[in-house]
mmCIF file of C-alpha atoms in Angstrom:
data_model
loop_
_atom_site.group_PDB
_atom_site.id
_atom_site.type_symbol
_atom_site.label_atom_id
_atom_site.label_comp_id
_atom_site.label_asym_id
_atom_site.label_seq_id
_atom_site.Cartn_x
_atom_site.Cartn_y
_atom_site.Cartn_z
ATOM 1 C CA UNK A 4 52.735 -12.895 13.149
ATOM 2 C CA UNK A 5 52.884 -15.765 11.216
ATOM 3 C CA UNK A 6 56.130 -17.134 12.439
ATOM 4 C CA UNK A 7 55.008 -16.781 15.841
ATOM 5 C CA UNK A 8 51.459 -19.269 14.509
ATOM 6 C CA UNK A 9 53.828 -21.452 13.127
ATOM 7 C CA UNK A 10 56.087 -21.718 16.010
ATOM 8 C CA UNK A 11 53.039 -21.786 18.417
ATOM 9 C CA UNK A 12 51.596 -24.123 15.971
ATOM 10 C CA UNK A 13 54.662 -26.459 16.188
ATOM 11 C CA UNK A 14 55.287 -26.488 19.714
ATOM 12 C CA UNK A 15 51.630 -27.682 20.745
ATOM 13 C CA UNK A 16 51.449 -30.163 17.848
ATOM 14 C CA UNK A 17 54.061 -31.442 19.975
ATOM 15 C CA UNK A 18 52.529 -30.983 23.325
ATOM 16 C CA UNK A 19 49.350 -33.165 22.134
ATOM 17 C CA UNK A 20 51.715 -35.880 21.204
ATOM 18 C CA UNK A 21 51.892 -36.536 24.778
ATOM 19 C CA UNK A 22 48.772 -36.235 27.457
ATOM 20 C CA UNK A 23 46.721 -34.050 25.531
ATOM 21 C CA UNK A 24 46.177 -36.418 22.853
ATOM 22 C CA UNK A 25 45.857 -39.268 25.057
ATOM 23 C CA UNK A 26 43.257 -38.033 27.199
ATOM 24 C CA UNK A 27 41.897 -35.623 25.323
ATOM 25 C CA UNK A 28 41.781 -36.364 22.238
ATOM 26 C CA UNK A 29 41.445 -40.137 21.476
ATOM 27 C CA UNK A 30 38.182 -40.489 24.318
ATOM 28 C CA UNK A 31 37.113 -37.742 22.048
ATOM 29 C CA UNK A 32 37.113 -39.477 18.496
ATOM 30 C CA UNK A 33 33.976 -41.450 17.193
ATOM 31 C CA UNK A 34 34.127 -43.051 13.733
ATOM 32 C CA UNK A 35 36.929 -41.375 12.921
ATOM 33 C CA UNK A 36 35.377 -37.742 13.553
ATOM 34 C CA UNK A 37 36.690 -35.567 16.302
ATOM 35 C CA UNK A 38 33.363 -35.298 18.593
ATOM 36 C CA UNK A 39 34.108 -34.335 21.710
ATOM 37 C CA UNK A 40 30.587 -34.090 24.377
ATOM 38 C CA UNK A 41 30.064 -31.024 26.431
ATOM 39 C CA UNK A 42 31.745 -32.523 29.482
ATOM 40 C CA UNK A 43 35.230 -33.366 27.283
ATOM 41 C CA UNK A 44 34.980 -30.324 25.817
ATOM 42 C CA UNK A 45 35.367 -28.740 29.585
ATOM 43 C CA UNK A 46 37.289 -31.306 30.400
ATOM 44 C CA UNK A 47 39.520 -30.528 28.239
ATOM 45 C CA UNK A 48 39.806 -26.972 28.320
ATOM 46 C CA UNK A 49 40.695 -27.072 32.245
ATOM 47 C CA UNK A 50 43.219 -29.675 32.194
ATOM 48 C CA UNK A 51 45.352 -28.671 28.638
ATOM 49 C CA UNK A 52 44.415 -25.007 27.936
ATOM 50 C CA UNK A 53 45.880 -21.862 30.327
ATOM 51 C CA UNK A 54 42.261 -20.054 29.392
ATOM 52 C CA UNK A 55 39.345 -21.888 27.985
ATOM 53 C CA UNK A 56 36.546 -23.348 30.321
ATOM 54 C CA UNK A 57 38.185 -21.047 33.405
ATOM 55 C CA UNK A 58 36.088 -18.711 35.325
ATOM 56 C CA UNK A 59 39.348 -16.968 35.980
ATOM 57 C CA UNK A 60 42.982 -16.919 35.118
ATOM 58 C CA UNK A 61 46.183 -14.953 36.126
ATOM 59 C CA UNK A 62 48.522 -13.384 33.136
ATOM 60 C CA UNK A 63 51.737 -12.175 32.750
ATOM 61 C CA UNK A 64 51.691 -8.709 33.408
ATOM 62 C CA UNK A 65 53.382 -7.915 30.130
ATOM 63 C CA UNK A 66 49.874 -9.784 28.993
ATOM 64 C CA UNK A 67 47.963 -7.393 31.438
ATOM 65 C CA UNK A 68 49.923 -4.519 29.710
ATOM 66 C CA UNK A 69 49.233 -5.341 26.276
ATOM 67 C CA UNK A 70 45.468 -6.297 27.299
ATOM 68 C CA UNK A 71 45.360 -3.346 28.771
ATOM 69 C CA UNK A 72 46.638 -1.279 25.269
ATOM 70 C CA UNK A 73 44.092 -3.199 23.502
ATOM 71 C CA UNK A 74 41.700 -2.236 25.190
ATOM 72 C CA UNK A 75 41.873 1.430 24.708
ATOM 73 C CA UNK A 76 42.760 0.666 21.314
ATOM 74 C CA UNK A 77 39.195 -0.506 20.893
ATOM 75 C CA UNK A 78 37.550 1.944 22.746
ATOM 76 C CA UNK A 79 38.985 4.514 20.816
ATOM 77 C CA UNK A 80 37.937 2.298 17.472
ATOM 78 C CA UNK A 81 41.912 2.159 16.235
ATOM 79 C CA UNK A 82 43.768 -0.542 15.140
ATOM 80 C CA UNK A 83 45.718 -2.231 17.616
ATOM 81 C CA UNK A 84 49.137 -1.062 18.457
ATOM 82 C CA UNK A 85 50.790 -4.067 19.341
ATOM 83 C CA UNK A 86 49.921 -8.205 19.256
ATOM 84 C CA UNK A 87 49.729 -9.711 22.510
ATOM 85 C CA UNK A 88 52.247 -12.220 22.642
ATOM 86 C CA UNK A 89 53.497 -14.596 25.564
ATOM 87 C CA UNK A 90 56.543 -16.312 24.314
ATOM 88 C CA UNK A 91 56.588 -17.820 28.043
ATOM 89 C CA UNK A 92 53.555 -20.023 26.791
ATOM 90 C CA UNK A 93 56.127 -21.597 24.132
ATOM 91 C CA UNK A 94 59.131 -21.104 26.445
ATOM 92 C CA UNK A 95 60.191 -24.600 25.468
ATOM 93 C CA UNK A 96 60.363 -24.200 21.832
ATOM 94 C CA UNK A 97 62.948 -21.408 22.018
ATOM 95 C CA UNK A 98 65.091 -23.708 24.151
ATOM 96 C CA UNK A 99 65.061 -26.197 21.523
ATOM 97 C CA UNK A 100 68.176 -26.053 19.300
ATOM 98 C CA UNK A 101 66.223 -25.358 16.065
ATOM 99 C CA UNK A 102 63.508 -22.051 16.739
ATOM 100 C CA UNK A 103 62.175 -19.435 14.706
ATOM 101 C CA UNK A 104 62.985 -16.637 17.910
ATOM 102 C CA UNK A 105 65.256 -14.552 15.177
ATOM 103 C CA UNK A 106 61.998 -14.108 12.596
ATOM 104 C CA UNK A 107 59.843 -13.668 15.823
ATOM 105 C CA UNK A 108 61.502 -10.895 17.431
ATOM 106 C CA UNK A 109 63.323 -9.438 14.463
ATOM 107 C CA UNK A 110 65.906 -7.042 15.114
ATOM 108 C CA UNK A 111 65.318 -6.529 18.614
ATOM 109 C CA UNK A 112 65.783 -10.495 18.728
ATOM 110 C CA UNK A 113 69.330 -10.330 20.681
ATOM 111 C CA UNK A 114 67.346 -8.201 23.497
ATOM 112 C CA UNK A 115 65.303 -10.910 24.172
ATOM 113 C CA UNK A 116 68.262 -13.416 25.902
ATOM 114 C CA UNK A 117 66.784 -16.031 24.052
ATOM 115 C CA UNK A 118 69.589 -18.707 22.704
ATOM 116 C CA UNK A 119 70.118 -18.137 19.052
ATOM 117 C CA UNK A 120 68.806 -20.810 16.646
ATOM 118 C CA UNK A 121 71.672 -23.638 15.951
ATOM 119 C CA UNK A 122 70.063 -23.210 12.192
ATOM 120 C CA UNK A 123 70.858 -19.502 10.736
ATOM 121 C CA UNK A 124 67.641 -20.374 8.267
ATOM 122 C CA UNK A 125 64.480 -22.109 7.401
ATOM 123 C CA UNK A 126 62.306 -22.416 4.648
ATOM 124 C CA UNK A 127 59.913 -19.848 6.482
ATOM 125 C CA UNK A 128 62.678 -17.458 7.158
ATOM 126 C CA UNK A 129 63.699 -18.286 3.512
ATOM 127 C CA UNK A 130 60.021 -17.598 1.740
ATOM 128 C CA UNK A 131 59.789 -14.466 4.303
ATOM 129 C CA UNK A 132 63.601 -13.058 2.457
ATOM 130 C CA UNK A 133 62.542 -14.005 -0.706
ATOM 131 C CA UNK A 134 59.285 -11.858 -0.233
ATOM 132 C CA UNK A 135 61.531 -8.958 1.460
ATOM 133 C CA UNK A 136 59.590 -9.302 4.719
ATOM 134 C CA UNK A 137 62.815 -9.998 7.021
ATOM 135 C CA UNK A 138 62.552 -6.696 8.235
ATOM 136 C CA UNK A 139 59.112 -6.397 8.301
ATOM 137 C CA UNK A 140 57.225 -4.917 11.705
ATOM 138 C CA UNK A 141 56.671 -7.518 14.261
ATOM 139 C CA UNK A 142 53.740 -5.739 15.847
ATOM 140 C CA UNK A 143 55.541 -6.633 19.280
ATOM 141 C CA UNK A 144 55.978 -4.084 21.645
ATOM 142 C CA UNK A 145 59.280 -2.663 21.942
ATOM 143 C CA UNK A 146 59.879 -2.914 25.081
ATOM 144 C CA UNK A 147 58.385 -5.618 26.516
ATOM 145 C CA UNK A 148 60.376 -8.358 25.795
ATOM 146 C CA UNK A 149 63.945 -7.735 26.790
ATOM 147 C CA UNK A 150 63.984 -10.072 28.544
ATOM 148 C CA UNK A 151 61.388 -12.260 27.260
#
């Protein structure tokens, strides 16, 4: 899980660099202080963001699926089986040269048809085999991401 923050992290740090900063964020800045009105706010949320401010959206049906778990998981008051995870949302970060889709997807990584990293490590993927957690559960689904 937190590979895939840091990678989602990463990829829309860069993604405001562009438009979403711009007109987003900047109109949204008084004295310094991020203080965005109401209307920015929805602004906002319909122009840069796939599900805030939307009276409805459409998901991958892998989403649907894992929605779909989760939502029995809760009914039944268990823990969820599985994170839901779109790496279509970050598609672009995984065709990047540098990527963290190996600590992602773990083991089942080469299922995925994702391009392997040009970098065989990090200093995430170091701290996380330093800790022992390379082969830690994902919480993905199995089979839901071959291909992702």
């Amino acid at each position: 899980m937190v590979a895939r923050l840091v990678e989602t992290a990463w990829f829309w740090m860069g993604e405001c660099r562009g438009s979403v900063f711009h007109d987003h964020v900047i109109p949204a800045l008084h004295g310094g202080l991020l203080v965005p009105t109401q209307q920015q706010r929805i602004r906002c949320g319909k122009n840069a963001f796939h599900f805030f401010a939307k009276s409805s959206s459409r998901g991958t049906k892998r989403v649907q699926t894992l929605q779909t778990m989760c939502k029995e998981d809760c009914d039944n008051n268990v823990p969820f089986r599985y994170d839901i995870f779109e790496p279509f949302h970050i598609k672009s970060a995984f065709e990047k040269s540098v990527h963290l889709g190996e600590l992602i997807f773990g083991d089942r990584f080469p299922d995925t048809g994702i391009r392997p990293s040009a970098s065989a490590t990090s200093p995430l993927t170091d701290m996380f085999r330093k800790a022992g957690l390379l082969n830690a559960p994902t919480r993905l689904h199995p089979d839901l991401y071959s291909p992702a």
